[in-house]
PDB file of C-alpha atoms in Angstrom:
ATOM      1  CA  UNK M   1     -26.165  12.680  -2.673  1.00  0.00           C
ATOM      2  CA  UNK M   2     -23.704  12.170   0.310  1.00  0.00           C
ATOM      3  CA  UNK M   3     -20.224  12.772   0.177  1.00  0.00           C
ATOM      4  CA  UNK M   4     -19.554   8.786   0.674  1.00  0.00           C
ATOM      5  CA  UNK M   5     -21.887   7.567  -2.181  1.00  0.00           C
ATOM      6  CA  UNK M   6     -19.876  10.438  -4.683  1.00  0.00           C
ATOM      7  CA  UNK M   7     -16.391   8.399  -3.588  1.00  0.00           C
ATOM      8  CA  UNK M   8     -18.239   5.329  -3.904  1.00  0.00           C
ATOM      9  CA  UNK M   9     -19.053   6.284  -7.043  1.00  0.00           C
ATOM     10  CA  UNK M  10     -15.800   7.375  -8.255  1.00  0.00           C
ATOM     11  CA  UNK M  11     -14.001   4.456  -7.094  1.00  0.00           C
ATOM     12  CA  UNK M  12     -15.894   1.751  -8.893  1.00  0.00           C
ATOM     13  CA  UNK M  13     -15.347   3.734 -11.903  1.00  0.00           C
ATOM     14  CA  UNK M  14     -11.652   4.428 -11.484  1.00  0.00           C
ATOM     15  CA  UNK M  15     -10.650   0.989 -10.099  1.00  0.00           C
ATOM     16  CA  UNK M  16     -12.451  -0.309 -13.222  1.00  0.00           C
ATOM     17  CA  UNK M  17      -9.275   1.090 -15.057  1.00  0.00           C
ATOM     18  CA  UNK M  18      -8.047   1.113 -18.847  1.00  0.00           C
ATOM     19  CA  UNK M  19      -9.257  -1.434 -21.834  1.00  0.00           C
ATOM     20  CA  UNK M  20      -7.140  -2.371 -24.343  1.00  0.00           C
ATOM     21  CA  UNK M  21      -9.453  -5.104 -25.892  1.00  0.00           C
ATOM     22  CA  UNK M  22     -11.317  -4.877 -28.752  1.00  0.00           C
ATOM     23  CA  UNK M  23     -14.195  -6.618 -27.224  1.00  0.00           C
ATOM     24  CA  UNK M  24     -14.134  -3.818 -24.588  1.00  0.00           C
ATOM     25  CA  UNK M  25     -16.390  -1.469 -26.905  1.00  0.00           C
ATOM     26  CA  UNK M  26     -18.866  -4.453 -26.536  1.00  0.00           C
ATOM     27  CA  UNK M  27     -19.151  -4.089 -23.188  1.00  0.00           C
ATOM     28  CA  UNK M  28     -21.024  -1.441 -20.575  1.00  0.00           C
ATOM     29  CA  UNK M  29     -20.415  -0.988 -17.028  1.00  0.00           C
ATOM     30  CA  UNK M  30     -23.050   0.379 -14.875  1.00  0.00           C
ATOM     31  CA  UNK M  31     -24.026   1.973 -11.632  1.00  0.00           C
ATOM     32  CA  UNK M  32     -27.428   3.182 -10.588  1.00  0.00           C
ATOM     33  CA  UNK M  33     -28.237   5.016  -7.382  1.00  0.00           C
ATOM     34  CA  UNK M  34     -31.663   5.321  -6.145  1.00  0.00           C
ATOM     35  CA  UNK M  35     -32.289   6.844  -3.310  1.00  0.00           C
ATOM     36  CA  UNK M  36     -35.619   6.959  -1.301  1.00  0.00           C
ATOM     37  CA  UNK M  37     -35.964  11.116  -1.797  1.00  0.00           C
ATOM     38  CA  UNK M  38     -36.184  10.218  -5.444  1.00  0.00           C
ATOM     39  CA  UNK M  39     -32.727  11.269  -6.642  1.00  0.00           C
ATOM     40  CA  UNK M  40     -31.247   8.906  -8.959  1.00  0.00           C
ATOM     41  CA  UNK M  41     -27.858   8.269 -10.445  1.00  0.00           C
ATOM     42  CA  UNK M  42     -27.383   6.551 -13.642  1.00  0.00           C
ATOM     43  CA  UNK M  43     -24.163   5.850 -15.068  1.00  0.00           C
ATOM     44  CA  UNK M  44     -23.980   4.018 -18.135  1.00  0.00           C
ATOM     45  CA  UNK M  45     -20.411   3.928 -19.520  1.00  0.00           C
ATOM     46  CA  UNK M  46     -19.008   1.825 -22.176  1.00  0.00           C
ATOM     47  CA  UNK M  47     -16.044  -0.255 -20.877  1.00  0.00           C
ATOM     48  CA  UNK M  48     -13.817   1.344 -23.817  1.00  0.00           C
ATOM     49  CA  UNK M  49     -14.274   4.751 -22.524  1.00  0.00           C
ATOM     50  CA  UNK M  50     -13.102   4.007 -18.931  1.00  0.00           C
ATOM     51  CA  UNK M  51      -9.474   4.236 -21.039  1.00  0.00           C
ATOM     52  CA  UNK M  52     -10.029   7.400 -21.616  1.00  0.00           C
ATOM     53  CA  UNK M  53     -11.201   8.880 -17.944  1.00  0.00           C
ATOM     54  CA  UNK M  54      -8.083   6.751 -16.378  1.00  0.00           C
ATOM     55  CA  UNK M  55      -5.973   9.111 -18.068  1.00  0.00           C
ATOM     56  CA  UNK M  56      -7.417  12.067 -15.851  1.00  0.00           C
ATOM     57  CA  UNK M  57      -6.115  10.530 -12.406  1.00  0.00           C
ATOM     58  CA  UNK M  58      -3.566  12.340 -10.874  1.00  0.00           C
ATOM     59  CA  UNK M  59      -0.027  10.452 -11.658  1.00  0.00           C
ATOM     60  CA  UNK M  60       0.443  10.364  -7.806  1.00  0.00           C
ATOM     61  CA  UNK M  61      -2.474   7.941  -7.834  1.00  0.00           C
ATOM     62  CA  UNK M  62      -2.162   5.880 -10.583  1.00  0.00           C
ATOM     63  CA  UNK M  63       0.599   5.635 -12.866  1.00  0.00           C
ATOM     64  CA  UNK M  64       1.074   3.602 -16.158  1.00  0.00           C
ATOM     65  CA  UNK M  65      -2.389   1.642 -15.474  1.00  0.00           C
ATOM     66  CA  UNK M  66      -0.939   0.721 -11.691  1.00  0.00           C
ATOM     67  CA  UNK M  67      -1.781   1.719  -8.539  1.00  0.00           C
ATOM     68  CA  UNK M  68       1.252   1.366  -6.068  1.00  0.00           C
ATOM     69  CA  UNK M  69       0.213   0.174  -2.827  1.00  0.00           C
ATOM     70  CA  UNK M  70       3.485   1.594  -1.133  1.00  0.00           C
ATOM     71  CA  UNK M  71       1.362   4.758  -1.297  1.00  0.00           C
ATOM     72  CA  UNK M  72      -1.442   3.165   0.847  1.00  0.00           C
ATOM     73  CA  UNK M  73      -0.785  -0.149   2.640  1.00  0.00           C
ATOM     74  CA  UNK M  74       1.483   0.611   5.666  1.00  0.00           C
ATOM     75  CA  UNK M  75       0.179  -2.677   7.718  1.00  0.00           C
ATOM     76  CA  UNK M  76       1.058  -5.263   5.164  1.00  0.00           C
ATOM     77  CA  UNK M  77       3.011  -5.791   2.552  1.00  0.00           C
ATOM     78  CA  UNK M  78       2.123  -6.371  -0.938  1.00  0.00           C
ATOM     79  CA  UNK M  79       4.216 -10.097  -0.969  1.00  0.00           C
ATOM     80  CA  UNK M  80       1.769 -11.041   2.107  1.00  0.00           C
ATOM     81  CA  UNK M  81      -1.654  -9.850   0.167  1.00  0.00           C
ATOM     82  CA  UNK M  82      -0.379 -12.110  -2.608  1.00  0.00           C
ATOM     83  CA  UNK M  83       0.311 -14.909  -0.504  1.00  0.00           C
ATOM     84  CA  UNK M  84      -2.674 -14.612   1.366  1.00  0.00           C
ATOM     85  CA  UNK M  85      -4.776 -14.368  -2.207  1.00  0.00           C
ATOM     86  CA  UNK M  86      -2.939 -17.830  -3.590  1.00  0.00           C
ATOM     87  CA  UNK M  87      -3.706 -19.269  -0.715  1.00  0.00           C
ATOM     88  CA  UNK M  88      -7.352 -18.374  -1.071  1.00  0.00           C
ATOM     89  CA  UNK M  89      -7.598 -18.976  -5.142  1.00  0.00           C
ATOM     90  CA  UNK M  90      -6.103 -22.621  -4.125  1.00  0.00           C
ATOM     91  CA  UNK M  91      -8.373 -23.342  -1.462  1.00  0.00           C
ATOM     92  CA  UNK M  92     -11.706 -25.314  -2.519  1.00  0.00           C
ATOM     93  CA  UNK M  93     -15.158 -23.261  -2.474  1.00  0.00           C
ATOM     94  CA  UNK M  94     -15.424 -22.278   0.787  1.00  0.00           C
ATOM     95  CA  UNK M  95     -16.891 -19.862   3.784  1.00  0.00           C
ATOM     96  CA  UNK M  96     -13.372 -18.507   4.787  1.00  0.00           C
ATOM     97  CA  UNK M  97     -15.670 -15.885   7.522  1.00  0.00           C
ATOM     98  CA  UNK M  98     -18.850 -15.646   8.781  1.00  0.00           C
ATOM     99  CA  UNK M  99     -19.216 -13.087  11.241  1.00  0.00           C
ATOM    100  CA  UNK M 100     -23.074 -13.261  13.431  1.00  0.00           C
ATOM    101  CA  UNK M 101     -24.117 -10.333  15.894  1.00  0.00           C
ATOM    102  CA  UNK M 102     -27.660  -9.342  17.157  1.00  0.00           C
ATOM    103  CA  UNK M 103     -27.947  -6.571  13.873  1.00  0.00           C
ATOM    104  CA  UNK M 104     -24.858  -7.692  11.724  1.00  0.00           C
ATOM    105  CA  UNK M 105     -23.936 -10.664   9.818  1.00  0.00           C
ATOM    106  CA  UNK M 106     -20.605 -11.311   7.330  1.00  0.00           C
ATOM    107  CA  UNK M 107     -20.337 -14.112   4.965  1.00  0.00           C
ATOM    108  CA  UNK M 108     -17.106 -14.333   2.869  1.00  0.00           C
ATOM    109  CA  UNK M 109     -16.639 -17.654   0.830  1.00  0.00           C
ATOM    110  CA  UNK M 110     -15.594 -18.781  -2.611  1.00  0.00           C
ATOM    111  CA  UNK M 111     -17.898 -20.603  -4.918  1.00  0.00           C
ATOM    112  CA  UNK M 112     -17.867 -21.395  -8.703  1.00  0.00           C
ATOM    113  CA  UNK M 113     -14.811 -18.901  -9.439  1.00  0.00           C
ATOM    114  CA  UNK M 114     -16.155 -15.956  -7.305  1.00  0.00           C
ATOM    115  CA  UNK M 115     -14.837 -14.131  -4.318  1.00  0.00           C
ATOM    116  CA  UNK M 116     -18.354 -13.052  -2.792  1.00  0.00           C
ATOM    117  CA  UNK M 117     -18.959 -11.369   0.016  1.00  0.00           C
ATOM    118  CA  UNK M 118     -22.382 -10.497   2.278  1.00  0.00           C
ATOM    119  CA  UNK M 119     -23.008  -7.995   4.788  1.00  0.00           C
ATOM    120  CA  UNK M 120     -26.231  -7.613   6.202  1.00  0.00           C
ATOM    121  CA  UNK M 121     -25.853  -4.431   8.921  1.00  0.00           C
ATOM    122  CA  UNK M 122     -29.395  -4.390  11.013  1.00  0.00           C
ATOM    123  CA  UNK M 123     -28.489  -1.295  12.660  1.00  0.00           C
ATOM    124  CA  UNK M 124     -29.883   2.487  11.994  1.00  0.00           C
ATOM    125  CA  UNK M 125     -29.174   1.934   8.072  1.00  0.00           C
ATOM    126  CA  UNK M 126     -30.569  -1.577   7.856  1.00  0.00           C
ATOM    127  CA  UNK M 127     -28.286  -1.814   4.760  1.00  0.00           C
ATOM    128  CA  UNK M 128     -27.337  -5.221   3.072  1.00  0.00           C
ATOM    129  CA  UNK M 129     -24.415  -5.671   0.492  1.00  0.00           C
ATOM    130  CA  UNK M 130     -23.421  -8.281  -1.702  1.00  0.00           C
ATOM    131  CA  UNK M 131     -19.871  -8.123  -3.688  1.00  0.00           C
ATOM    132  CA  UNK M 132     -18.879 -10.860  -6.215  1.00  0.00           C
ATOM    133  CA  UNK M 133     -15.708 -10.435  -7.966  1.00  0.00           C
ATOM    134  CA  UNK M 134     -14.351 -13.513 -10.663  1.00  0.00           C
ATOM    135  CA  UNK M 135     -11.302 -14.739  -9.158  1.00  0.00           C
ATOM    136  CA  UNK M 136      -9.814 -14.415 -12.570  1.00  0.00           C
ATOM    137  CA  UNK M 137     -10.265 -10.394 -12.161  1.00  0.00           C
ATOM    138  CA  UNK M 138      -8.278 -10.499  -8.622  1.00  0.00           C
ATOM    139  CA  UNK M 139      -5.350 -12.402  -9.861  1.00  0.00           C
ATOM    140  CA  UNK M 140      -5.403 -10.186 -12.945  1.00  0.00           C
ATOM    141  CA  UNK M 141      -5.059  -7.073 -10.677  1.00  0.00           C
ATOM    142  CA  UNK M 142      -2.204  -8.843  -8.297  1.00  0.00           C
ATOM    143  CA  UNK M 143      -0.443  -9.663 -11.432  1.00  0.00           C
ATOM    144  CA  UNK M 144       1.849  -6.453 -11.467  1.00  0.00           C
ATOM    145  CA  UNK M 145       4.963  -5.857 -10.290  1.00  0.00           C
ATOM    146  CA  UNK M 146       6.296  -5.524  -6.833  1.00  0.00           C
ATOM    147  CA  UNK M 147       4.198  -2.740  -4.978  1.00  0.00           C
ATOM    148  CA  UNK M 148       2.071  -2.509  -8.071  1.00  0.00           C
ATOM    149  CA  UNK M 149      -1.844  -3.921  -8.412  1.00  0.00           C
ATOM    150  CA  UNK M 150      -2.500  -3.859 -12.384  1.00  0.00           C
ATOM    151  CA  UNK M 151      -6.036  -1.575 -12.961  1.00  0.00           C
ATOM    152  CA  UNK M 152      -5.214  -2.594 -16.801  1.00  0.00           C
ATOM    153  CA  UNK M 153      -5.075  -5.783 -16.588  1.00  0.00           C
ATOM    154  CA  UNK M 154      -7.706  -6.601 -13.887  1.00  0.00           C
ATOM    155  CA  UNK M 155     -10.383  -4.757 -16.621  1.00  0.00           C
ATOM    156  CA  UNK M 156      -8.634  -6.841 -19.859  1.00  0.00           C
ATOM    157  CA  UNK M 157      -9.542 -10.096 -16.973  1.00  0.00           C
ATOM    158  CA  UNK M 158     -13.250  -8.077 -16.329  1.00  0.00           C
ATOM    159  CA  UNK M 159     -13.889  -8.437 -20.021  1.00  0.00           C
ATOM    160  CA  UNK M 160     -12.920 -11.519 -21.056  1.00  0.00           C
ATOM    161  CA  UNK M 161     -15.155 -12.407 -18.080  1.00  0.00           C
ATOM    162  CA  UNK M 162     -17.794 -10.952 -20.047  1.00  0.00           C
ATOM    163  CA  UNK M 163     -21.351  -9.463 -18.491  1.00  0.00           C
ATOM    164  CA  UNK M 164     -21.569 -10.018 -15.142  1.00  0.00           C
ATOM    165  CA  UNK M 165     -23.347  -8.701 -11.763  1.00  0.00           C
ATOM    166  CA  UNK M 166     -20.642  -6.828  -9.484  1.00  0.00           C
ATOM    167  CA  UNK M 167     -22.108  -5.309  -6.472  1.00  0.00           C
ATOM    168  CA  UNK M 168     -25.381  -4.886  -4.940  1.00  0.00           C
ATOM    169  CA  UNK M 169     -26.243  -2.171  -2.114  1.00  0.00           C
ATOM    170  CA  UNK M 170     -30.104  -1.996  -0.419  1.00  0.00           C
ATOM    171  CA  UNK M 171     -30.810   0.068   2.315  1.00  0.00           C
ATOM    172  CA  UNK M 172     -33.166   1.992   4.017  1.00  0.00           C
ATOM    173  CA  UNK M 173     -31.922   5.196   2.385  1.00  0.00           C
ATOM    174  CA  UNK M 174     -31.161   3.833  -0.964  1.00  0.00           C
ATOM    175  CA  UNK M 175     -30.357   0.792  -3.037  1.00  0.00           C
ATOM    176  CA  UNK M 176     -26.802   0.616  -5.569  1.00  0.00           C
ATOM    177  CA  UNK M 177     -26.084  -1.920  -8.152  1.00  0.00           C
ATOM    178  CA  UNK M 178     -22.938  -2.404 -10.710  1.00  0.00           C
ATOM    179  CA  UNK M 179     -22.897  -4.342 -13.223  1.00  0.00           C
ATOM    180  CA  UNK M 180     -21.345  -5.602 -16.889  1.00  0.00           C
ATOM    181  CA  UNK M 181     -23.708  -6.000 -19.480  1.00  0.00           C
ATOM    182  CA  UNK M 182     -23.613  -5.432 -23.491  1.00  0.00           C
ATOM    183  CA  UNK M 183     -26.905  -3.328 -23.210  1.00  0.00           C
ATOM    184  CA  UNK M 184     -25.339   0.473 -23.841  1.00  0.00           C
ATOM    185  CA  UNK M 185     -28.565   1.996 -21.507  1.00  0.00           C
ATOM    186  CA  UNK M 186     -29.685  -0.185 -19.184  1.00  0.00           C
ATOM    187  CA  UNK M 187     -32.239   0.523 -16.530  1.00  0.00           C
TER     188      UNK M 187
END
């Protein structure tokens, strides 16, 4: 498996963050990898334990549940990302973008609480990808303080959401899915 799929990987399970609900434990995220060579990743991880592997990130990273965007942001500021987002969450459902080129299309809109987004990239990997997050989880994870975005309390949002579809990846050279369900191995 590539390099990029690994960080892939281990950013959709890091982002996912900490749990402090009890209906957590009810809960399962997954993310399976197949790719057209026949390797296949399957991750089946109960929301509840996420708690647990958050604790292994480097304090430079992630501290207290938070991720400070000081570290990372440089071109905007986190005041202007929140702005931007209320203005968003207040709009009605909408296409905000839609992007058209000979072998690319981009569709990002709001619709029935969801930020979703769809890329369809003709080119050499002939890849399409489709992102939905509930709005709920986004102003969950804005919610901290000052340069903070709240991991902990974007997943306590993520749960009370309940199961869920979160992103979908098909290529050429493989196809990715993550969801939220209560089954503890799905296929």
């Amino acid at each position: 498996m590539s390099n990029r799929k690994s960080i892939f990987l281990a950013v959709v399970v890091l982002t996912l963050g900490t749990v402090a609900a009890a209906s957590a434990s009810d809960l399962w995220l997954h993310v399976r990898v197949d790719e057209v060579d026949g390797a296949k990743v399957k991750v089946n991880v109960p929301i509840s334990m996420v708690e647990k592997a958050i604790a292994m990130v480097p304090q430079e990273h992630l501290r207290h549940g938070k991720i400070h965007l000081d570290d990372f942001s440089g071109d905007f500021s986190v005041v202007e990302l929140r702005e931007l987002w209320q203005e968003i969450k207040d709009s009605p459902d909408m296409t905000f973008v839609t992007v058209e080129e000979d072998d690319e299309s981009v569709r990002v809109w709001k619709e029935a609480g969801y930020l979703k987004v769809h890329v369809v990239d003709g080119g050499h990997s002939n890849e399409q990808v489709d992102v939905q997050v509930p709005l709920v989880v986004v102003d969950a994870l804005l919610s901290g303080d000052s340069d903070e975005l709240d991991i902990e309390a974007a997943i306590r949002a993520l749960v009370a959401e309940g199961e869920g579809e979160l992103v979908t990846v098909s290529g050429d050279d493989e196809t990715v899915r993550v969801w939220v369900d209560s089954i503890a191995e799905a296929d």
